[in-house]
């Protein structure tokens, strides 16, 4: 007997399933061994509480995507992290705009929201886009309306601390306007280090069944032009998952990453047999090679002025955190311990 398939369920599952079969050549786990029950959660350095929480939830049997979303929700809700969610630094108009994406390996499905205002957990909204619509990305006012329709409450995401830093930034932009210079030019040192490192959180997971998932969430570039969207909500750039191969995600300068579809590239390098670390470093080298066409991004020695970080885990449970520049860290929980590790890197600053 034929099963009736609606246009909507065809779009959401039919094409997805067909595409996965084409990309994997119809062979499950081609080129990759199973992980024999290994569990790994990795994240950017600001995600130690996320990796801890996600592992705890995996142990309780939660779906891997739900586990990492619950992990990053802690950071999204924390006003102390000024690069993600509530308390994130605003755009140039003083408004916090958030980007997030999710991808679920077992169903090869994903969802994202971009430039969403007033909702502190955009990763949860991204998951609803994946689960409850035939779309992959909803932006701006449409994303806010969608979130409210699903019961999310609007709240002001601009904390006093973020507002004061934004004001100081405005005051020191120019001596050709009506703003007096700030009384002190110094930004707080913790904020300065966020500004330099760009922030954002990505969290990737491999569960004991060999299933993968990933989430990336951010308040984006500080003081960005309103409506600017970074790499975080762009599936293929800010994250990518192929349940036959591995999961990858990024933080750092989104524009450089978008223009090379970095996370997809990392997963494809892993499919070709490279370890997560080699795959990430190769993708970083590609970003740098392409940046040579954009001289403003390079210093006088031709080295990148920016940083991009990739985090990746493969089907076997091997993982890596990497950066263009030495000095970055990533958080990993392998089921035994939850700790920060130094990222592999391409260059050391003099
Ligand atoms: N990687 C985060 C952003 O550029 O918005």
GROMACS .gro file of C-alpha atoms and ligand atoms in nm:
model
  355
    1UNK     CA    1   0.000   0.000   0.000
    2UNK     CA    2   0.127   0.345  -0.092
    3UNK     CA    3   0.175   0.596   0.188
    4UNK     CA    4   0.037   0.939   0.110
    5UNK     CA    5   0.308   1.204   0.149
    6UNK     CA    6   0.209   1.567   0.179
    7UNK     CA    7   0.412   1.830  -0.008
    8UNK     CA    8   0.537   1.962   0.327
    9UNK     CA    9   0.659   1.626   0.464
   10UNK     CA   10   0.813   1.557   0.122
   11UNK     CA   11   1.010   1.881   0.148
   12UNK     CA   12   1.117   1.822   0.509
   13UNK     CA   13   1.205   1.454   0.499
   14UNK     CA   14   1.182   1.310   0.147
   15UNK     CA   15   1.441   1.532  -0.015
   16UNK     CA   16   1.660   1.529   0.298
   17UNK     CA   17   1.671   1.151   0.306
   18UNK     CA   18   1.735   1.128  -0.069
   19UNK     CA   19   2.017   1.381  -0.055
   20UNK     CA   20   2.188   1.204   0.234
   21UNK     CA   21   2.182   0.881   0.034
   22UNK     CA   22   2.337   1.051  -0.271
   23UNK     CA   23   2.615   1.219  -0.071
   24UNK     CA   24   2.709   0.905   0.116
   25UNK     CA   25   2.690   0.697  -0.201
   26UNK     CA   26   2.411   0.504  -0.028
   27UNK     CA   27   2.667   0.342   0.203
   28UNK     CA   28   2.614   0.397   0.573
   29UNK     CA   29   2.929   0.509   0.748
   30UNK     CA   30   3.141   0.490   0.434
   31UNK     CA   31   3.509   0.525   0.521
   32UNK     CA   32   3.440   0.581   0.892
   33UNK     CA   33   3.447   0.324   1.169
   34UNK     CA   34   3.177   0.322   1.436
   35UNK     CA   35   3.273   0.481   1.763
   36UNK     CA   36   3.199   0.184   1.992
   37UNK     CA   37   3.001   0.380   2.247
   38UNK     CA   38   3.239   0.674   2.275
   39UNK     CA   39   3.077   1.005   2.373
   40UNK     CA   40   3.236   1.344   2.314
   41UNK     CA   41   3.112   1.700   2.355
   42UNK     CA   42   3.336   1.985   2.240
   43UNK     CA   43   3.284   2.357   2.244
   44UNK     CA   44   3.453   2.693   2.219
   45UNK     CA   45   3.641   2.803   2.532
   46UNK     CA   46   3.338   2.989   2.672
   47UNK     CA   47   3.142   2.660   2.674
   48UNK     CA   48   3.279   2.468   2.971
   49UNK     CA   49   2.939   2.472   3.142
   50UNK     CA   50   2.781   2.373   2.810
   51UNK     CA   51   3.001   2.065   2.758
   52UNK     CA   52   2.943   1.960   3.118
   53UNK     CA   53   2.565   1.996   3.094
   54UNK     CA   54   2.543   1.829   2.752
   55UNK     CA   55   2.738   1.525   2.869
   56UNK     CA   56   2.519   1.494   3.177
   57UNK     CA   57   2.209   1.500   2.953
   58UNK     CA   58   2.359   1.245   2.712
   59UNK     CA   59   2.409   1.018   3.014
   60UNK     CA   60   2.039   1.063   3.090
   61UNK     CA   61   1.960   0.946   2.734
   62UNK     CA   62   1.868   1.278   2.575
   63UNK     CA   63   1.889   1.326   2.199
   64UNK     CA   64   2.234   1.472   2.113
   65UNK     CA   65   2.093   1.794   1.965
   66UNK     CA   66   1.871   1.857   2.268
   67UNK     CA   67   2.175   1.796   2.491
   68UNK     CA   68   2.397   2.056   2.321
   69UNK     CA   69   2.115   2.311   2.295
   70UNK     CA   70   2.053   2.279   2.670
   71UNK     CA   71   2.428   2.326   2.718
   72UNK     CA   72   2.454   2.649   2.516
   73UNK     CA   73   2.130   2.782   2.671
   74UNK     CA   74   2.332   2.830   2.990
   75UNK     CA   75   2.571   3.065   2.808
   76UNK     CA   76   2.291   3.238   2.612
   77UNK     CA   77   2.117   3.320   2.939
   78UNK     CA   78   2.431   3.441   3.117
   79UNK     CA   79   2.472   3.821   3.112
   80UNK     CA   80   2.844   3.780   3.186
   81UNK     CA   81   2.916   3.640   2.838
   82UNK     CA   82   2.893   3.946   2.618
   83UNK     CA   83   2.920   3.753   2.290
   84UNK     CA   84   2.610   3.535   2.312
   85UNK     CA   85   2.241   3.581   2.396
   86UNK     CA   86   2.129   3.797   2.690
   87UNK     CA   87   2.398   4.055   2.773
   88UNK     CA   88   2.557   4.030   2.427
   89UNK     CA   89   2.706   4.353   2.293
   90UNK     CA   90   2.460   4.534   2.065
   91UNK     CA   91   2.469   4.657   1.706
   92UNK     CA   92   2.568   5.016   1.622
   93UNK     CA   93   2.217   5.135   1.716
   94UNK     CA   94   2.244   4.978   2.062
   95UNK     CA   95   2.011   4.686   1.982
   96UNK     CA   96   2.109   4.324   2.052
   97UNK     CA   97   2.056   4.107   1.744
   98UNK     CA   98   2.120   3.733   1.770
   99UNK     CA   99   2.206   3.456   1.522
  100UNK     CA  100   2.186   3.079   1.580
  101UNK     CA  101   2.174   2.751   1.392
  102UNK     CA  102   2.133   2.384   1.475
  103UNK     CA  103   2.192   2.064   1.282
  104UNK     CA  104   2.079   1.714   1.373
  105UNK     CA  105   2.284   1.430   1.226
  106UNK     CA  106   2.038   1.136   1.239
  107UNK     CA  107   1.773   1.323   1.033
  108UNK     CA  108   2.019   1.539   0.837
  109UNK     CA  109   1.796   1.831   0.922
  110UNK     CA  110   1.876   2.182   1.036
  111UNK     CA  111   1.728   2.519   1.122
  112UNK     CA  112   1.845   2.872   1.190
  113UNK     CA  113   1.743   3.224   1.286
  114UNK     CA  114   1.931   3.544   1.210
  115UNK     CA  115   1.910   3.903   1.335
  116UNK     CA  116   1.645   3.804   1.587
  117UNK     CA  117   1.579   4.061   1.862
  118UNK     CA  118   1.440   4.030   2.216
  119UNK     CA  119   1.461   3.648   2.244
  120UNK     CA  120   1.744   3.530   2.465
  121UNK     CA  121   1.766   3.166   2.351
  122UNK     CA  122   1.780   3.183   1.969
  123UNK     CA  123   1.916   2.827   1.951
  124UNK     CA  124   1.580   2.699   2.078
  125UNK     CA  125   1.403   2.899   1.807
  126UNK     CA  126   1.644   2.758   1.545
  127UNK     CA  127   1.545   2.408   1.653
  128UNK     CA  128   1.176   2.496   1.613
  129UNK     CA  129   1.247   2.626   1.262
  130UNK     CA  130   1.394   2.283   1.191
  131UNK     CA  131   1.113   2.086   1.353
  132UNK     CA  132   0.802   2.290   1.283
  133UNK     CA  133   0.855   2.449   0.940
  134UNK     CA  134   0.954   2.360   0.585
  135UNK     CA  135   1.223   2.632   0.603
  136UNK     CA  136   1.588   2.630   0.709
  137UNK     CA  137   1.643   2.998   0.801
  138UNK     CA  138   1.409   3.273   0.924
  139UNK     CA  139   1.537   3.625   0.987
  140UNK     CA  140   1.456   3.952   1.164
  141UNK     CA  141   1.096   4.042   1.236
  142UNK     CA  142   0.974   3.715   1.087
  143UNK     CA  143   1.195   3.521   1.326
  144UNK     CA  144   1.068   3.721   1.625
  145UNK     CA  145   0.705   3.671   1.521
  146UNK     CA  146   0.771   3.299   1.473
  147UNK     CA  147   0.927   3.275   1.820
  148UNK     CA  148   0.638   3.463   1.982
  149UNK     CA  149   0.386   3.241   1.805
  150UNK     CA  150   0.562   2.950   1.976
  151UNK     CA  151   0.530   3.112   2.318
  152UNK     CA  152   0.870   3.276   2.360
  153UNK     CA  153   0.856   3.592   2.570
  154UNK     CA  154   1.011   3.913   2.442
  155UNK     CA  155   1.265   4.070   2.676
  156UNK     CA  156   1.519   4.349   2.662
  157UNK     CA  157   1.854   4.177   2.603
  158UNK     CA  158   2.067   4.490   2.652
  159UNK     CA  159   2.218   4.483   2.999
  160UNK     CA  160   2.340   4.802   3.167
  161UNK     CA  161   2.698   4.687   3.131
  162UNK     CA  162   2.660   4.626   2.755
  163UNK     CA  163   2.478   4.960   2.714
  164UNK     CA  164   2.761   5.150   2.886
  165UNK     CA  165   3.025   4.983   2.669
  166UNK     CA  166   2.822   5.063   2.355
  167UNK     CA  167   2.793   5.430   2.463
  168UNK     CA  168   3.166   5.449   2.526
  169UNK     CA  169   3.228   5.298   2.184
  170UNK     CA  170   3.003   5.560   2.021
  171UNK     CA  171   3.176   5.841   2.208
  172UNK     CA  172   3.520   5.738   2.093
  173UNK     CA  173   3.428   5.682   1.725
  174UNK     CA  174   3.492   6.033   1.597
  175UNK     CA  175   3.586   6.388   1.693
  176UNK     CA  176   3.369   6.518   1.408
  177UNK     CA  177   3.034   6.456   1.579
  178UNK     CA  178   2.842   6.593   1.878
  179UNK     CA  179   2.946   6.322   2.122
  180UNK     CA  180   3.212   6.424   2.374
  181UNK     CA  181   3.493   6.167   2.408
  182UNK     CA  182   3.444   5.915   2.691
  183UNK     CA  183   3.588   6.013   3.029
  184UNK     CA  184   3.813   5.707   3.009
  185UNK     CA  185   3.900   5.550   2.674
  186UNK     CA  186   3.966   5.210   2.828
  187UNK     CA  187   3.711   4.937   2.770
  188UNK     CA  188   3.696   4.688   3.056
  189UNK     CA  189   3.975   4.433   3.011
  190UNK     CA  190   3.740   4.131   2.996
  191UNK     CA  191   3.534   4.304   2.732
  192UNK     CA  192   3.850   4.401   2.543
  193UNK     CA  193   3.949   4.033   2.529
  194UNK     CA  194   3.599   3.941   2.401
  195UNK     CA  195   3.621   4.217   2.140
  196UNK     CA  196   3.955   4.081   2.025
  197UNK     CA  197   3.843   3.720   2.017
  198UNK     CA  198   3.492   3.786   1.875
  199UNK     CA  199   3.322   3.534   2.107
  200UNK     CA  200   3.028   3.315   1.997
  201UNK     CA  201   2.969   2.956   2.111
  202UNK     CA  202   2.968   2.639   1.904
  203UNK     CA  203   2.903   2.299   2.061
  204UNK     CA  204   2.938   1.967   1.872
  205UNK     CA  205   2.849   1.623   2.005
  206UNK     CA  206   2.893   1.255   1.931
  207UNK     CA  207   2.669   1.028   2.139
  208UNK     CA  208   2.709   0.662   2.236
  209UNK     CA  209   2.498   0.552   1.935
  210UNK     CA  210   2.737   0.726   1.698
  211UNK     CA  211   2.492   1.010   1.628
  212UNK     CA  212   2.614   1.366   1.581
  213UNK     CA  213   2.471   1.714   1.626
  214UNK     CA  214   2.588   2.073   1.653
  215UNK     CA  215   2.466   2.419   1.758
  216UNK     CA  216   2.616   2.765   1.712
  217UNK     CA  217   2.479   3.079   1.874
  218UNK     CA  218   2.604   3.439   1.897
  219UNK     CA  219   2.528   3.808   1.933
  220UNK     CA  220   2.763   3.855   1.639
  221UNK     CA  221   3.011   4.126   1.564
  222UNK     CA  222   3.010   4.398   1.825
  223UNK     CA  223   2.856   4.727   1.707
  224UNK     CA  224   2.779   4.573   1.367
  225UNK     CA  225   2.562   4.744   1.106
  226UNK     CA  226   2.200   4.658   1.198
  227UNK     CA  227   2.089   4.350   1.009
  228UNK     CA  228   2.443   4.216   0.963
  229UNK     CA  229   2.440   3.837   0.973
  230UNK     CA  230   2.754   3.640   1.051
  231UNK     CA  231   2.849   3.280   0.984
  232UNK     CA  232   2.677   3.133   1.292
  233UNK     CA  233   2.329   3.089   1.138
  234UNK     CA  234   2.462   2.987   0.797
  235UNK     CA  235   2.451   2.609   0.775
  236UNK     CA  236   2.773   2.500   0.605
  237UNK     CA  237   2.965   2.796   0.749
  238UNK     CA  238   2.885   2.830   1.122
  239UNK     CA  239   2.830   2.457   1.156
  240UNK     CA  240   2.781   2.140   0.956
  241UNK     CA  241   2.696   1.781   1.042
  242UNK     CA  242   2.704   1.465   0.832
  243UNK     CA  243   2.600   1.173   1.048
  244UNK     CA  244   2.817   0.937   0.840
  245UNK     CA  245   3.129   1.148   0.890
  246UNK     CA  246   3.141   1.409   1.167
  247UNK     CA  247   3.036   1.749   1.297
  248UNK     CA  248   3.213   2.086   1.283
  249UNK     CA  249   3.147   2.442   1.394
  250UNK     CA  250   3.317   2.776   1.411
  251UNK     CA  251   3.374   3.097   1.602
  252UNK     CA  252   3.573   3.403   1.500
  253UNK     CA  253   3.545   3.636   1.201
  254UNK     CA  254   3.223   3.524   1.037
  255UNK     CA  255   3.276   3.703   0.706
  256UNK     CA  256   3.600   3.513   0.636
  257UNK     CA  257   3.429   3.185   0.719
  258UNK     CA  258   3.110   3.247   0.519
  259UNK     CA  259   3.316   3.307   0.205
  260UNK     CA  260   3.469   2.960   0.227
  261UNK     CA  261   3.177   2.760   0.377
  262UNK     CA  262   3.430   2.652   0.641
  263UNK     CA  263   3.239   2.399   0.854
  264UNK     CA  264   3.119   2.210   0.548
  265UNK     CA  265   3.477   2.206   0.424
  266UNK     CA  266   3.601   2.061   0.755
  267UNK     CA  267   3.345   1.778   0.735
  268UNK     CA  268   3.437   1.710   0.372
  269UNK     CA  269   3.808   1.692   0.462
  270UNK     CA  270   3.717   1.443   0.738
  271UNK     CA  271   3.522   1.242   0.480
  272UNK     CA  272   3.841   1.233   0.273
  273UNK     CA  273   4.017   1.069   0.567
  274UNK     CA  274   4.180   1.362   0.744
  275UNK     CA  275   4.171   1.366   1.124
  276UNK     CA  276   3.957   1.642   1.280
  277UNK     CA  277   4.269   1.845   1.357
  278UNK     CA  278   4.412   1.813   1.005
  279UNK     CA  279   4.072   1.885   0.853
  280UNK     CA  280   4.026   2.204   1.058
  281UNK     CA  281   4.378   2.330   0.991
  282UNK     CA  282   4.337   2.270   0.617
  283UNK     CA  283   4.012   2.470   0.620
  284UNK     CA  284   4.186   2.753   0.809
  285UNK     CA  285   4.464   2.754   0.548
  286UNK     CA  286   4.202   2.783   0.274
  287UNK     CA  287   4.045   3.081   0.451
  288UNK     CA  288   4.385   3.251   0.466
  289UNK     CA  289   4.463   3.172   0.102
  290UNK     CA  290   4.135   3.331  -0.006
  291UNK     CA  291   4.192   3.631   0.222
  292UNK     CA  292   4.500   3.722   0.018
  293UNK     CA  293   4.249   3.860  -0.233
  294UNK     CA  294   4.124   4.099   0.037
  295UNK     CA  295   4.432   4.300   0.152
  296UNK     CA  296   4.249   4.491   0.430
  297UNK     CA  297   4.231   4.161   0.615
  298UNK     CA  298   4.608   4.112   0.615
  299UNK     CA  299   4.892   4.277   0.805
  300UNK     CA  300   5.213   4.409   0.648
  301UNK     CA  301   5.359   4.055   0.654
  302UNK     CA  302   5.058   3.914   0.469
  303UNK     CA  303   4.927   3.737   0.780
  304UNK     CA  304   4.560   3.753   0.876
  305UNK     CA  305   4.458   4.034   1.110
  306UNK     CA  306   4.169   3.817   1.227
  307UNK     CA  307   4.111   3.478   1.384
  308UNK     CA  308   3.880   3.191   1.297
  309UNK     CA  309   3.840   2.882   1.517
  310UNK     CA  310   3.705   2.543   1.413
  311UNK     CA  311   3.588   2.265   1.643
  312UNK     CA  312   3.529   1.917   1.503
  313UNK     CA  313   3.449   1.563   1.609
  314UNK     CA  314   3.437   1.261   1.381
  315UNK     CA  315   3.235   0.942   1.387
  316UNK     CA  316   3.518   0.758   1.567
  317UNK     CA  317   3.516   1.007   1.855
  318UNK     CA  318   3.837   1.186   1.754
  319UNK     CA  319   3.810   1.560   1.806
  320UNK     CA  320   3.998   1.889   1.779
  321UNK     CA  321   3.984   2.259   1.853
  322UNK     CA  322   4.190   2.478   1.621
  323UNK     CA  323   4.263   2.843   1.554
  324UNK     CA  324   4.462   3.056   1.313
  325UNK     CA  325   4.656   3.210   1.603
  326UNK     CA  326   4.820   3.044   1.903
  327UNK     CA  327   4.663   3.108   2.241
  328UNK     CA  328   4.307   2.984   2.192
  329UNK     CA  329   4.141   2.711   2.396
  330UNK     CA  330   3.844   2.482   2.356
  331UNK     CA  331   3.634   2.286   2.602
  332UNK     CA  332   3.596   1.910   2.578
  333UNK     CA  333   3.409   1.650   2.776
  334UNK     CA  334   3.496   1.291   2.688
  335UNK     CA  335   3.278   1.136   2.954
  336UNK     CA  336   3.569   1.117   3.197
  337UNK     CA  337   3.663   1.481   3.241
  338UNK     CA  338   3.543   1.823   3.138
  339UNK     CA  339   3.835   2.049   3.063
  340UNK     CA  340   3.985   2.330   2.858
  341UNK     CA  341   4.254   2.228   2.610
  342UNK     CA  342   4.484   2.448   2.401
  343UNK     CA  343   4.375   2.468   2.039
  344UNK     CA  344   4.605   2.358   1.758
  345UNK     CA  345   4.708   2.660   1.552
  346UNK     CA  346   4.879   2.782   1.238
  347UNK     CA  347   5.070   3.090   1.357
  348UNK     CA  348   5.233   3.223   1.671
  349UNK     CA  349   5.234   3.597   1.728
  350UNK     CA  350   5.583   3.747   1.757
  351LIG     N1  351   3.142   3.405   1.420
  351LIG     C1  352   3.043   3.494   1.467
  351LIG     C2  353   3.018   3.609   1.383
  351LIG     O1  354   3.103   3.648   1.304
  351LIG     O2  355   2.912   3.667   1.394
   0.00000   0.00000   0.00000
